[in-house]
């Protein structure tokens, strides 16, 4: 004889006792709940006739699957632990009919409720395959970045960030939620870096702040320091050198011996201090970065500019060249540039090759006897290396080089460089950077 559960009572009251009527209502409820919870997996849930017959007859060996429980609770308005237990009246009659009934349990120890609650708490809208997809997609963005540039990759990265945020609005166990926080922080960080490269410093600061907040929430120190370095980078190119140095210094204090502090020292502190004219502090920061590189045994070659991995030694020296140029220390700038010339020229980074050329070009103008022809040739090569993928750092240094060369503007090589710079700067992406620079 069928057990009279609360589920059976409610189904009878709502005239859903046939499989066809019940399954139709169940599927409508699943679709509505999927929309409310932003969990599209629920929309595909269905009930078999065999399942329905067992539920109606009270023949359960255990609770339904967690997602099915969510739909049943939404559809019938009661916890699953109550739906499949007998109503109080029926339970009392059954107890009276039994000659020897066990002593009643404390209502707080209902096994079905305990199991249902545990399943509810550990349910997740993000499985391992989804986490792998997000992580792999972000790695692909970093791998493609120096080839495709920020304008092409920004829409894809925004979509990945939105996916991570949508999932975080749902429910996950701690391990999955922590990983989602890390991936969301890195998506925001990448968007912040792209905003720096396009000269949108307000947007860069917003994304980097989000990345910092998310990474600190889960104590992800590597991502936090990387985001701090990117925030410092944006402040540097916005001309806020004191703030750029302070931002990098604060991040270094969080983990002075971390491999992420190599970037913070040389890209954050050394270059900003050099722009501010603080030679001693800038050179000290370069030395600290190189010492830390030795301690961590970092790669010799030129690592990707946007990578979350520690700076390679060649990229550290390339940043040191920039600092020495700002300090008007031409011998050190040229010596460091020569030291990494082969590594830079054989890298896949067109932007890095362009930036080193522009630094060397400026250093050649500051020699006791300026080498105008060589300097301007390197400047034109830098513009051609970037082609139709201008970024803020190249745009800024290319214009600074032309300003340095103004005293020799009647020299043919300087005139040729000026003509090529104007043509290169007329493309839409470069014009946008120019307008943002005037706003700053």
PDB file of N, CA, C and O in Angstrom, residues 28-103:
ATOM      1  N   UNK A  28       8.323  23.143 -16.122  1.00  0.00           N
ATOM      2  CA  UNK A  28       8.107  24.597 -16.082  1.00  0.00           C
ATOM      3  C   UNK A  28       8.790  25.208 -14.859  1.00  0.00           C
ATOM      4  O   UNK A  28       9.419  26.269 -14.942  1.00  0.00           O
ATOM      5  N   UNK A  29       8.705  24.526 -13.738  1.00  0.00           N
ATOM      6  CA  UNK A  29       9.356  25.020 -12.521  1.00  0.00           C
ATOM      7  C   UNK A  29      10.872  25.018 -12.668  1.00  0.00           C
ATOM      8  O   UNK A  29      11.559  25.944 -12.224  1.00  0.00           O
ATOM      9  N   UNK A  30      11.412  23.975 -13.294  1.00  0.00           N
ATOM     10  CA  UNK A  30      12.872  23.900 -13.506  1.00  0.00           C
ATOM     11  C   UNK A  30      13.349  25.047 -14.371  1.00  0.00           C
ATOM     12  O   UNK A  30      14.389  25.667 -14.105  1.00  0.00           O
ATOM     13  N   UNK A  31      12.606  25.363 -15.418  1.00  0.00           N
ATOM     14  CA  UNK A  31      13.001  26.463 -16.313  1.00  0.00           C
ATOM     15  C   UNK A  31      12.962  27.799 -15.584  1.00  0.00           C
ATOM     16  O   UNK A  31      13.859  28.644 -15.744  1.00  0.00           O
ATOM     17  N   UNK A  32      11.919  28.003 -14.755  1.00  0.00           N
ATOM     18  CA  UNK A  32      11.818  29.259 -14.019  1.00  0.00           C
ATOM     19  C   UNK A  32      12.925  29.387 -12.988  1.00  0.00           C
ATOM     20  O   UNK A  32      13.547  30.447 -12.837  1.00  0.00           O
ATOM     21  N   UNK A  33      13.225  28.299 -12.265  1.00  0.00           N
ATOM     22  CA  UNK A  33      14.284  28.334 -11.259  1.00  0.00           C
ATOM     23  C   UNK A  33      15.651  28.555 -11.911  1.00  0.00           C
ATOM     24  O   UNK A  33      16.511  29.249 -11.355  1.00  0.00           O
ATOM     25  N   UNK A  34      15.867  27.972 -13.083  1.00  0.00           N
ATOM     26  CA  UNK A  34      17.130  28.185 -13.808  1.00  0.00           C
ATOM     27  C   UNK A  34      17.322  29.654 -14.113  1.00  0.00           C
ATOM     28  O   UNK A  34      18.436  30.196 -14.013  1.00  0.00           O
ATOM     29  N   UNK A  35      16.238  30.323 -14.467  1.00  0.00           N
ATOM     30  CA  UNK A  35      16.314  31.755 -14.772  1.00  0.00           C
ATOM     31  C   UNK A  35      16.574  32.571 -13.507  1.00  0.00           C
ATOM     32  O   UNK A  35      17.417  33.472 -13.504  1.00  0.00           O
ATOM     33  N   UNK A  36      15.884  32.223 -12.417  1.00  0.00           N
ATOM     34  CA  UNK A  36      16.050  32.972 -11.169  1.00  0.00           C
ATOM     35  C   UNK A  36      17.441  32.797 -10.577  1.00  0.00           C
ATOM     36  O   UNK A  36      18.048  33.749 -10.083  1.00  0.00           O
ATOM     37  N   UNK A  37      17.970  31.549 -10.603  1.00  0.00           N
ATOM     38  CA  UNK A  37      19.275  31.252 -10.003  1.00  0.00           C
ATOM     39  C   UNK A  37      20.428  31.419 -10.983  1.00  0.00           C
ATOM     40  O   UNK A  37      21.589  31.210 -10.626  1.00  0.00           O
ATOM     41  N   UNK A  38      20.111  31.770 -12.237  1.00  0.00           N
ATOM     42  CA  UNK A  38      21.144  31.900 -13.277  1.00  0.00           C
ATOM     43  C   UNK A  38      21.965  30.620 -13.396  1.00  0.00           C
ATOM     44  O   UNK A  38      23.192  30.635 -13.488  1.00  0.00           O
ATOM     45  N   UNK A  39      21.276  29.508 -13.348  1.00  0.00           N
ATOM     46  CA  UNK A  39      21.920  28.187 -13.426  1.00  0.00           C
ATOM     47  C   UNK A  39      21.198  27.389 -14.515  1.00  0.00           C
ATOM     48  O   UNK A  39      20.220  26.693 -14.257  1.00  0.00           O
ATOM     49  N   UNK A  40      21.676  27.523 -15.745  1.00  0.00           N
ATOM     50  CA  UNK A  40      20.967  26.947 -16.887  1.00  0.00           C
ATOM     51  C   UNK A  40      20.939  25.427 -16.904  1.00  0.00           C
ATOM     52  O   UNK A  40      20.184  24.820 -17.649  1.00  0.00           O
ATOM     53  N   UNK A  41      21.755  24.792 -16.060  1.00  0.00           N
ATOM     54  CA  UNK A  41      21.706  23.330 -15.989  1.00  0.00           C
ATOM     55  C   UNK A  41      20.335  22.848 -15.524  1.00  0.00           C
ATOM     56  O   UNK A  41      19.864  21.779 -15.912  1.00  0.00           O
ATOM     57  N   UNK A  42      19.699  23.655 -14.668  1.00  0.00           N
ATOM     58  CA  UNK A  42      18.408  23.233 -14.117  1.00  0.00           C
ATOM     59  C   UNK A  42      17.332  23.131 -15.190  1.00  0.00           C
ATOM     60  O   UNK A  42      16.406  22.328 -15.081  1.00  0.00           O
ATOM     61  N   UNK A  43      17.442  23.951 -16.236  1.00  0.00           N
ATOM     62  CA  UNK A  43      16.398  23.997 -17.260  1.00  0.00           C
ATOM     63  C   UNK A  43      16.245  22.670 -17.999  1.00  0.00           C
ATOM     64  O   UNK A  43      15.203  22.405 -18.596  1.00  0.00           O
ATOM     65  N   UNK A  44      17.268  21.845 -17.983  1.00  0.00           N
ATOM     66  CA  UNK A  44      17.224  20.580 -18.728  1.00  0.00           C
ATOM     67  C   UNK A  44      16.759  19.395 -17.870  1.00  0.00           C
ATOM     68  O   UNK A  44      16.677  18.275 -18.356  1.00  0.00           O
ATOM     69  N   UNK A  45      16.445  19.647 -16.591  1.00  0.00           N
ATOM     70  CA  UNK A  45      16.049  18.545 -15.712  1.00  0.00           C
ATOM     71  C   UNK A  45      14.671  18.001 -16.086  1.00  0.00           C
ATOM     72  O   UNK A  45      13.753  18.764 -16.417  1.00  0.00           O
ATOM     73  N   UNK A  46      14.534  16.693 -16.017  1.00  0.00           N
ATOM     74  CA  UNK A  46      13.263  16.030 -16.280  1.00  0.00           C
ATOM     75  C   UNK A  46      13.061  14.901 -15.263  1.00  0.00           C
ATOM     76  O   UNK A  46      14.009  14.478 -14.594  1.00  0.00           O
ATOM     77  N   UNK A  47      11.819  14.433 -15.166  1.00  0.00           N
ATOM     78  CA  UNK A  47      11.482  13.335 -14.258  1.00  0.00           C
ATOM     79  C   UNK A  47      10.978  12.161 -15.087  1.00  0.00           C
ATOM     80  O   UNK A  47      10.120  12.335 -15.965  1.00  0.00           O
ATOM     81  N   UNK A  48      11.500  10.974 -14.832  1.00  0.00           N
ATOM     82  CA  UNK A  48      11.003   9.788 -15.529  1.00  0.00           C
ATOM     83  C   UNK A  48       9.715   9.304 -14.865  1.00  0.00           C
ATOM     84  O   UNK A  48       9.442   9.610 -13.699  1.00  0.00           O
ATOM     85  N   UNK A  49       8.935   8.537 -15.605  1.00  0.00           N
ATOM     86  CA  UNK A  49       7.682   8.011 -15.044  1.00  0.00           C
ATOM     87  C   UNK A  49       7.968   7.079 -13.862  1.00  0.00           C
ATOM     88  O   UNK A  49       7.205   7.040 -12.894  1.00  0.00           O
ATOM     89  N   UNK A  50       9.073   6.353 -13.938  1.00  0.00           N
ATOM     90  CA  UNK A  50       9.433   5.439 -12.840  1.00  0.00           C
ATOM     91  C   UNK A  50       9.755   6.228 -11.573  1.00  0.00           C
ATOM     92  O   UNK A  50       9.329   5.855 -10.470  1.00  0.00           O
ATOM     93  N   UNK A  51      10.503   7.346 -11.735  1.00  0.00           N
ATOM     94  CA  UNK A  51      10.800   8.198 -10.588  1.00  0.00           C
ATOM     95  C   UNK A  51       9.498   8.713  -9.955  1.00  0.00           C
ATOM     96  O   UNK A  51       9.320   8.686  -8.743  1.00  0.00           O
ATOM     97  N   UNK A  52       8.608   9.216 -10.803  1.00  0.00           N
ATOM     98  CA  UNK A  52       7.357   9.787 -10.307  1.00  0.00           C
ATOM     99  C   UNK A  52       6.557   8.733  -9.531  1.00  0.00           C
ATOM    100  O   UNK A  52       6.004   9.011  -8.460  1.00  0.00           O
ATOM    101  N   UNK A  53       6.479   7.514 -10.069  1.00  0.00           N
ATOM    102  CA  UNK A  53       5.723   6.451  -9.389  1.00  0.00           C
ATOM    103  C   UNK A  53       6.321   6.149  -8.018  1.00  0.00           C
ATOM    104  O   UNK A  53       5.591   5.920  -7.038  1.00  0.00           O
ATOM    105  N   UNK A  54       7.659   6.120  -7.922  1.00  0.00           N
ATOM    106  CA  UNK A  54       8.296   5.847  -6.631  1.00  0.00           C
ATOM    107  C   UNK A  54       8.010   6.979  -5.637  1.00  0.00           C
ATOM    108  O   UNK A  54       7.740   6.733  -4.467  1.00  0.00           O
ATOM    109  N   UNK A  55       8.102   8.223  -6.110  1.00  0.00           N
ATOM    110  CA  UNK A  55       7.830   9.365  -5.230  1.00  0.00           C
ATOM    111  C   UNK A  55       6.382   9.319  -4.735  1.00  0.00           C
ATOM    112  O   UNK A  55       6.106   9.557  -3.568  1.00  0.00           O
ATOM    113  N   UNK A  56       5.470   9.038  -5.669  1.00  0.00           N
ATOM    114  CA  UNK A  56       4.055   9.051  -5.319  1.00  0.00           C
ATOM    115  C   UNK A  56       3.736   7.921  -4.329  1.00  0.00           C
ATOM    116  O   UNK A  56       2.899   8.082  -3.431  1.00  0.00           O
ATOM    117  N   UNK A  57       4.409   6.793  -4.481  1.00  0.00           N
ATOM    118  CA  UNK A  57       4.175   5.669  -3.582  1.00  0.00           C
ATOM    119  C   UNK A  57       4.995   5.724  -2.309  1.00  0.00           C
ATOM    120  O   UNK A  57       4.881   4.846  -1.448  1.00  0.00           O
ATOM    121  N   UNK A  58       5.863   6.734  -2.179  1.00  0.00           N
ATOM    122  CA  UNK A  58       6.692   6.851  -0.987  1.00  0.00           C
ATOM    123  C   UNK A  58       7.777   5.810  -0.908  1.00  0.00           C
ATOM    124  O   UNK A  58       8.281   5.490   0.175  1.00  0.00           O
ATOM    125  N   UNK A  59       8.172   5.258  -2.084  1.00  0.00           N
ATOM    126  CA  UNK A  59       9.160   4.167  -2.108  1.00  0.00           C
ATOM    127  C   UNK A  59      10.563   4.717  -2.346  1.00  0.00           C
ATOM    128  O   UNK A  59      11.213   4.429  -3.341  1.00  0.00           O
ATOM    129  N   UNK A  60      11.049   5.563  -1.453  1.00  0.00           N
ATOM    130  CA  UNK A  60      12.376   6.177  -1.617  1.00  0.00           C
ATOM    131  C   UNK A  60      13.423   5.406  -0.833  1.00  0.00           C
ATOM    132  O   UNK A  60      13.204   5.058   0.338  1.00  0.00           O
ATOM    133  N   UNK A  61      14.554   5.158  -1.482  1.00  0.00           N
ATOM    134  CA  UNK A  61      15.704   4.581  -0.782  1.00  0.00           C
ATOM    135  C   UNK A  61      16.648   5.685  -0.298  1.00  0.00           C
ATOM    136  O   UNK A  61      17.519   5.450   0.517  1.00  0.00           O
ATOM    137  N   UNK A  62      16.490   6.841  -0.852  1.00  0.00           N
ATOM    138  CA  UNK A  62      17.302   8.003  -0.487  1.00  0.00           C
ATOM    139  C   UNK A  62      16.694   9.226  -1.145  1.00  0.00           C
ATOM    140  O   UNK A  62      15.743   9.114  -1.929  1.00  0.00           O
ATOM    141  N   UNK A  63      17.230  10.378  -0.870  1.00  0.00           N
ATOM    142  CA  UNK A  63      16.704  11.608  -1.466  1.00  0.00           C
ATOM    143  C   UNK A  63      17.082  11.694  -2.943  1.00  0.00           C
ATOM    144  O   UNK A  63      18.095  11.120  -3.371  1.00  0.00           O
ATOM    145  N   UNK A  64      16.286  12.423  -3.757  1.00  0.00           N
ATOM    146  CA  UNK A  64      16.675  12.651  -5.158  1.00  0.00           C
ATOM    147  C   UNK A  64      17.987  13.417  -5.231  1.00  0.00           C
ATOM    148  O   UNK A  64      18.507  13.910  -4.223  1.00  0.00           O
ATOM    149  N   UNK A  65      18.491  13.573  -6.446  1.00  0.00           N
ATOM    150  CA  UNK A  65      19.735  14.316  -6.662  1.00  0.00           C
ATOM    151  C   UNK A  65      19.553  15.773  -6.214  1.00  0.00           C
ATOM    152  O   UNK A  65      18.440  16.302  -6.249  1.00  0.00           O
ATOM    153  N   UNK A  66      20.671  16.454  -5.825  1.00  0.00           N
ATOM    154  CA  UNK A  66      20.550  17.822  -5.286  1.00  0.00           C
ATOM    155  C   UNK A  66      19.797  18.780  -6.203  1.00  0.00           C
ATOM    156  O   UNK A  66      18.959  19.554  -5.735  1.00  0.00           O
ATOM    157  N   UNK A  67      20.086  18.783  -7.509  1.00  0.00           N
ATOM    158  CA  UNK A  67      19.402  19.715  -8.407  1.00  0.00           C
ATOM    159  C   UNK A  67      17.910  19.414  -8.487  1.00  0.00           C
ATOM    160  O   UNK A  67      17.071  20.326  -8.539  1.00  0.00           O
ATOM    161  N   UNK A  68      17.554  18.130  -8.499  1.00  0.00           N
ATOM    162  CA  UNK A  68      16.145  17.742  -8.509  1.00  0.00           C
ATOM    163  C   UNK A  68      15.468  18.195  -7.227  1.00  0.00           C
ATOM    164  O   UNK A  68      14.327  18.675  -7.241  1.00  0.00           O
ATOM    165  N   UNK A  69      16.175  18.064  -6.086  1.00  0.00           N
ATOM    166  CA  UNK A  69      15.626  18.543  -4.814  1.00  0.00           C
ATOM    167  C   UNK A  69      15.330  20.038  -4.875  1.00  0.00           C
ATOM    168  O   UNK A  69      14.298  20.499  -4.379  1.00  0.00           O
ATOM    169  N   UNK A  70      16.237  20.805  -5.484  1.00  0.00           N
ATOM    170  CA  UNK A  70      16.023  22.257  -5.584  1.00  0.00           C
ATOM    171  C   UNK A  70      14.740  22.577  -6.344  1.00  0.00           C
ATOM    172  O   UNK A  70      13.968  23.449  -5.951  1.00  0.00           O
ATOM    173  N   UNK A  71      14.487  21.854  -7.446  1.00  0.00           N
ATOM    174  CA  UNK A  71      13.291  22.108  -8.243  1.00  0.00           C
ATOM    175  C   UNK A  71      12.035  21.696  -7.479  1.00  0.00           C
ATOM    176  O   UNK A  71      11.029  22.416  -7.469  1.00  0.00           O
ATOM    177  N   UNK A  72      12.082  20.526  -6.815  1.00  0.00           N
ATOM    178  CA  UNK A  72      10.920  20.070  -6.042  1.00  0.00           C
ATOM    179  C   UNK A  72      10.579  21.064  -4.934  1.00  0.00           C
ATOM    180  O   UNK A  72       9.404  21.368  -4.692  1.00  0.00           O
ATOM    181  N   UNK A  73      11.593  21.565  -4.245  1.00  0.00           N
ATOM    182  CA  UNK A  73      11.348  22.525  -3.171  1.00  0.00           C
ATOM    183  C   UNK A  73      10.756  23.815  -3.708  1.00  0.00           C
ATOM    184  O   UNK A  73       9.877  24.420  -3.100  1.00  0.00           O
ATOM    185  N   UNK A  74      11.237  24.259  -4.884  1.00  0.00           N
ATOM    186  CA  UNK A  74      10.695  25.481  -5.505  1.00  0.00           C
ATOM    187  C   UNK A  74       9.257  25.241  -5.971  1.00  0.00           C
ATOM    188  O   UNK A  74       8.379  26.100  -5.810  1.00  0.00           O
ATOM    189  N   UNK A  75       9.011  24.076  -6.522  1.00  0.00           N
ATOM    190  CA  UNK A  75       7.701  23.755  -7.106  1.00  0.00           C
ATOM    191  C   UNK A  75       6.625  23.573  -6.037  1.00  0.00           C
ATOM    192  O   UNK A  75       5.485  24.057  -6.173  1.00  0.00           O
ATOM    193  N   UNK A  76       6.991  22.888  -4.925  1.00  0.00           N
ATOM    194  CA  UNK A  76       5.993  22.527  -3.924  1.00  0.00           C
ATOM    195  C   UNK A  76       6.079  23.360  -2.649  1.00  0.00           C
ATOM    196  O   UNK A  76       5.226  23.245  -1.769  1.00  0.00           O
ATOM    197  N   UNK A  77       7.129  24.170  -2.547  1.00  0.00           N
ATOM    198  CA  UNK A  77       7.205  25.118  -1.443  1.00  0.00           C
ATOM    199  C   UNK A  77       7.533  24.529  -0.095  1.00  0.00           C
ATOM    200  O   UNK A  77       7.325  25.186   0.934  1.00  0.00           O
ATOM    201  N   UNK A  78       8.096  23.330  -0.051  1.00  0.00           N
ATOM    202  CA  UNK A  78       8.470  22.708   1.216  1.00  0.00           C
ATOM    203  C   UNK A  78       9.820  22.017   1.066  1.00  0.00           C
ATOM    204  O   UNK A  78      10.169  21.543  -0.015  1.00  0.00           O
ATOM    205  N   UNK A  79      10.583  21.911   2.160  1.00  0.00           N
ATOM    206  CA  UNK A  79      11.873  21.198   2.089  1.00  0.00           C
ATOM    207  C   UNK A  79      11.671  19.738   1.692  1.00  0.00           C
ATOM    208  O   UNK A  79      10.668  19.120   2.063  1.00  0.00           O
ATOM    209  N   UNK A  80      12.616  19.189   0.949  1.00  0.00           N
ATOM    210  CA  UNK A  80      12.515  17.796   0.507  1.00  0.00           C
ATOM    211  C   UNK A  80      12.428  16.845   1.692  1.00  0.00           C
ATOM    212  O   UNK A  80      11.738  15.820   1.640  1.00  0.00           O
ATOM    213  N   UNK A  81      13.111  17.188   2.786  1.00  0.00           N
ATOM    214  CA  UNK A  81      13.068  16.318   3.969  1.00  0.00           C
ATOM    215  C   UNK A  81      11.651  16.167   4.505  1.00  0.00           C
ATOM    216  O   UNK A  81      11.305  15.145   5.088  1.00  0.00           O
ATOM    217  N   UNK A  82      10.802  17.199   4.311  1.00  0.00           N
ATOM    218  CA  UNK A  82       9.400  17.116   4.732  1.00  0.00           C
ATOM    219  C   UNK A  82       8.541  16.446   3.667  1.00  0.00           C
ATOM    220  O   UNK A  82       7.607  15.708   3.985  1.00  0.00           O
ATOM    221  N   UNK A  83       8.862  16.705   2.398  1.00  0.00           N
ATOM    222  CA  UNK A  83       8.031  16.168   1.319  1.00  0.00           C
ATOM    223  C   UNK A  83       7.950  14.646   1.356  1.00  0.00           C
ATOM    224  O   UNK A  83       6.902  14.065   1.056  1.00  0.00           O
ATOM    225  N   UNK A  84       9.038  14.001   1.701  1.00  0.00           N
ATOM    226  CA  UNK A  84       9.062  12.542   1.631  1.00  0.00           C
ATOM    227  C   UNK A  84       8.999  11.871   3.000  1.00  0.00           C
ATOM    228  O   UNK A  84       9.352  10.708   3.153  1.00  0.00           O
ATOM    229  N   UNK A  85       8.563  12.642   3.995  1.00  0.00           N
ATOM    230  CA  UNK A  85       8.226  12.034   5.279  1.00  0.00           C
ATOM    231  C   UNK A  85       6.709  12.082   5.425  1.00  0.00           C
ATOM    232  O   UNK A  85       6.031  12.848   4.749  1.00  0.00           O
ATOM    233  N   UNK A  86       6.156  11.256   6.284  1.00  0.00           N
ATOM    234  CA  UNK A  86       4.695  11.201   6.418  1.00  0.00           C
ATOM    235  C   UNK A  86       4.191  12.420   7.168  1.00  0.00           C
ATOM    236  O   UNK A  86       4.841  12.891   8.106  1.00  0.00           O
ATOM    237  N   UNK A  87       3.022  12.975   6.798  1.00  0.00           N
ATOM    238  CA  UNK A  87       2.413  14.049   7.588  1.00  0.00           C
ATOM    239  C   UNK A  87       2.194  13.580   9.009  1.00  0.00           C
ATOM    240  O   UNK A  87       2.067  12.384   9.287  1.00  0.00           O
ATOM    241  N   UNK A  88       2.112  14.535   9.934  1.00  0.00           N
ATOM    242  CA  UNK A  88       2.066  14.190  11.356  1.00  0.00           C
ATOM    243  C   UNK A  88       0.901  13.297  11.708  1.00  0.00           C
ATOM    244  O   UNK A  88       1.015  12.363  12.496  1.00  0.00           O
ATOM    245  N   UNK A  89      -0.277  13.527  11.109  1.00  0.00           N
ATOM    246  CA  UNK A  89      -1.452  12.702  11.409  1.00  0.00           C
ATOM    247  C   UNK A  89      -1.251  11.265  11.009  1.00  0.00           C
ATOM    248  O   UNK A  89      -1.544  10.327  11.751  1.00  0.00           O
ATOM    249  N   UNK A  90      -0.746  11.044   9.800  1.00  0.00           N
ATOM    250  CA  UNK A  90      -0.488   9.688   9.310  1.00  0.00           C
ATOM    251  C   UNK A  90       0.563   8.995  10.154  1.00  0.00           C
ATOM    252  O   UNK A  90       0.481   7.793  10.420  1.00  0.00           O
ATOM    253  N   UNK A  91       1.576   9.767  10.542  1.00  0.00           N
ATOM    254  CA  UNK A  91       2.640   9.177  11.352  1.00  0.00           C
ATOM    255  C   UNK A  91       2.085   8.697  12.687  1.00  0.00           C
ATOM    256  O   UNK A  91       2.463   7.635  13.195  1.00  0.00           O
ATOM    257  N   UNK A  92       1.136   9.489  13.260  1.00  0.00           N
ATOM    258  CA  UNK A  92       0.565   9.103  14.550  1.00  0.00           C
ATOM    259  C   UNK A  92      -0.270   7.832  14.416  1.00  0.00           C
ATOM    260  O   UNK A  92      -0.199   6.931  15.257  1.00  0.00           O
ATOM    261  N   UNK A  93      -1.069   7.750  13.326  1.00  0.00           N
ATOM    262  CA  UNK A  93      -1.901   6.565  13.123  1.00  0.00           C
ATOM    263  C   UNK A  93      -1.052   5.316  12.920  1.00  0.00           C
ATOM    264  O   UNK A  93      -1.353   4.232  13.407  1.00  0.00           O
ATOM    265  N   UNK A  94       0.012   5.472  12.195  1.00  0.00           N
ATOM    266  CA  UNK A  94       0.916   4.340  11.972  1.00  0.00           C
ATOM    267  C   UNK A  94       1.520   3.874  13.281  1.00  0.00           C
ATOM    268  O   UNK A  94       1.659   2.680  13.541  1.00  0.00           O
ATOM    269  N   UNK A  95       1.874   4.855  14.133  1.00  0.00           N
ATOM    270  CA  UNK A  95       2.472   4.501  15.418  1.00  0.00           C
ATOM    271  C   UNK A  95       1.487   3.760  16.300  1.00  0.00           C
ATOM    272  O   UNK A  95       1.840   2.800  16.992  1.00  0.00           O
ATOM    273  N   UNK A  96       0.185   4.181  16.267  1.00  0.00           N
ATOM    274  CA  UNK A  96      -0.831   3.519  17.080  1.00  0.00           C
ATOM    275  C   UNK A  96      -1.061   2.089  16.607  1.00  0.00           C
ATOM    276  O   UNK A  96      -1.340   1.188  17.395  1.00  0.00           O
ATOM    277  N   UNK A  97      -0.998   1.885  15.257  1.00  0.00           N
ATOM    278  CA  UNK A  97      -1.273   0.557  14.699  1.00  0.00           C
ATOM    279  C   UNK A  97      -0.146  -0.426  15.012  1.00  0.00           C
ATOM    280  O   UNK A  97      -0.363  -1.635  15.055  1.00  0.00           O
ATOM    281  N   UNK A  98       1.027   0.076  15.211  1.00  0.00           N
ATOM    282  CA  UNK A  98       2.163  -0.816  15.447  1.00  0.00           C
ATOM    283  C   UNK A  98       2.155  -1.285  16.891  1.00  0.00           C
ATOM    284  O   UNK A  98       2.043  -0.480  17.811  1.00  0.00           O
ATOM    285  N   UNK A  99       2.268  -2.606  17.123  1.00  0.00           N
ATOM    286  CA  UNK A  99       2.208  -3.118  18.488  1.00  0.00           C
ATOM    287  C   UNK A  99       3.403  -2.689  19.331  1.00  0.00           C
ATOM    288  O   UNK A  99       3.266  -2.435  20.510  1.00  0.00           O
ATOM    289  N   UNK A 100       4.577  -2.611  18.730  1.00  0.00           N
ATOM    290  CA  UNK A 100       5.772  -2.233  19.469  1.00  0.00           C
ATOM    291  C   UNK A 100       6.547  -1.211  18.655  1.00  0.00           C
ATOM    292  O   UNK A 100       7.345  -1.563  17.795  1.00  0.00           O
ATOM    293  N   UNK A 101       6.274   0.022  18.864  1.00  0.00           N
ATOM    294  CA  UNK A 101       6.964   1.082  18.117  1.00  0.00           C
ATOM    295  C   UNK A 101       8.172   1.558  18.916  1.00  0.00           C
ATOM    296  O   UNK A 101       8.129   1.583  20.141  1.00  0.00           O
ATOM    297  N   UNK A 102       9.242   1.925  18.189  1.00  0.00           N
ATOM    298  CA  UNK A 102      10.422   2.447  18.885  1.00  0.00           C
ATOM    299  C   UNK A 102      10.132   3.811  19.485  1.00  0.00           C
ATOM    300  O   UNK A 102       9.202   4.478  19.075  1.00  0.00           O
ATOM    301  N   UNK A 103      10.879   4.220  20.476  1.00  0.00           N
ATOM    302  CA  UNK A 103      10.650   5.541  21.065  1.00  0.00           C
ATOM    303  C   UNK A 103      10.824   6.628  20.003  1.00  0.00           C
ATOM    304  O   UNK A 103      11.652   6.489  19.096  1.00  0.00           O
TER     305      UNK A 103
END
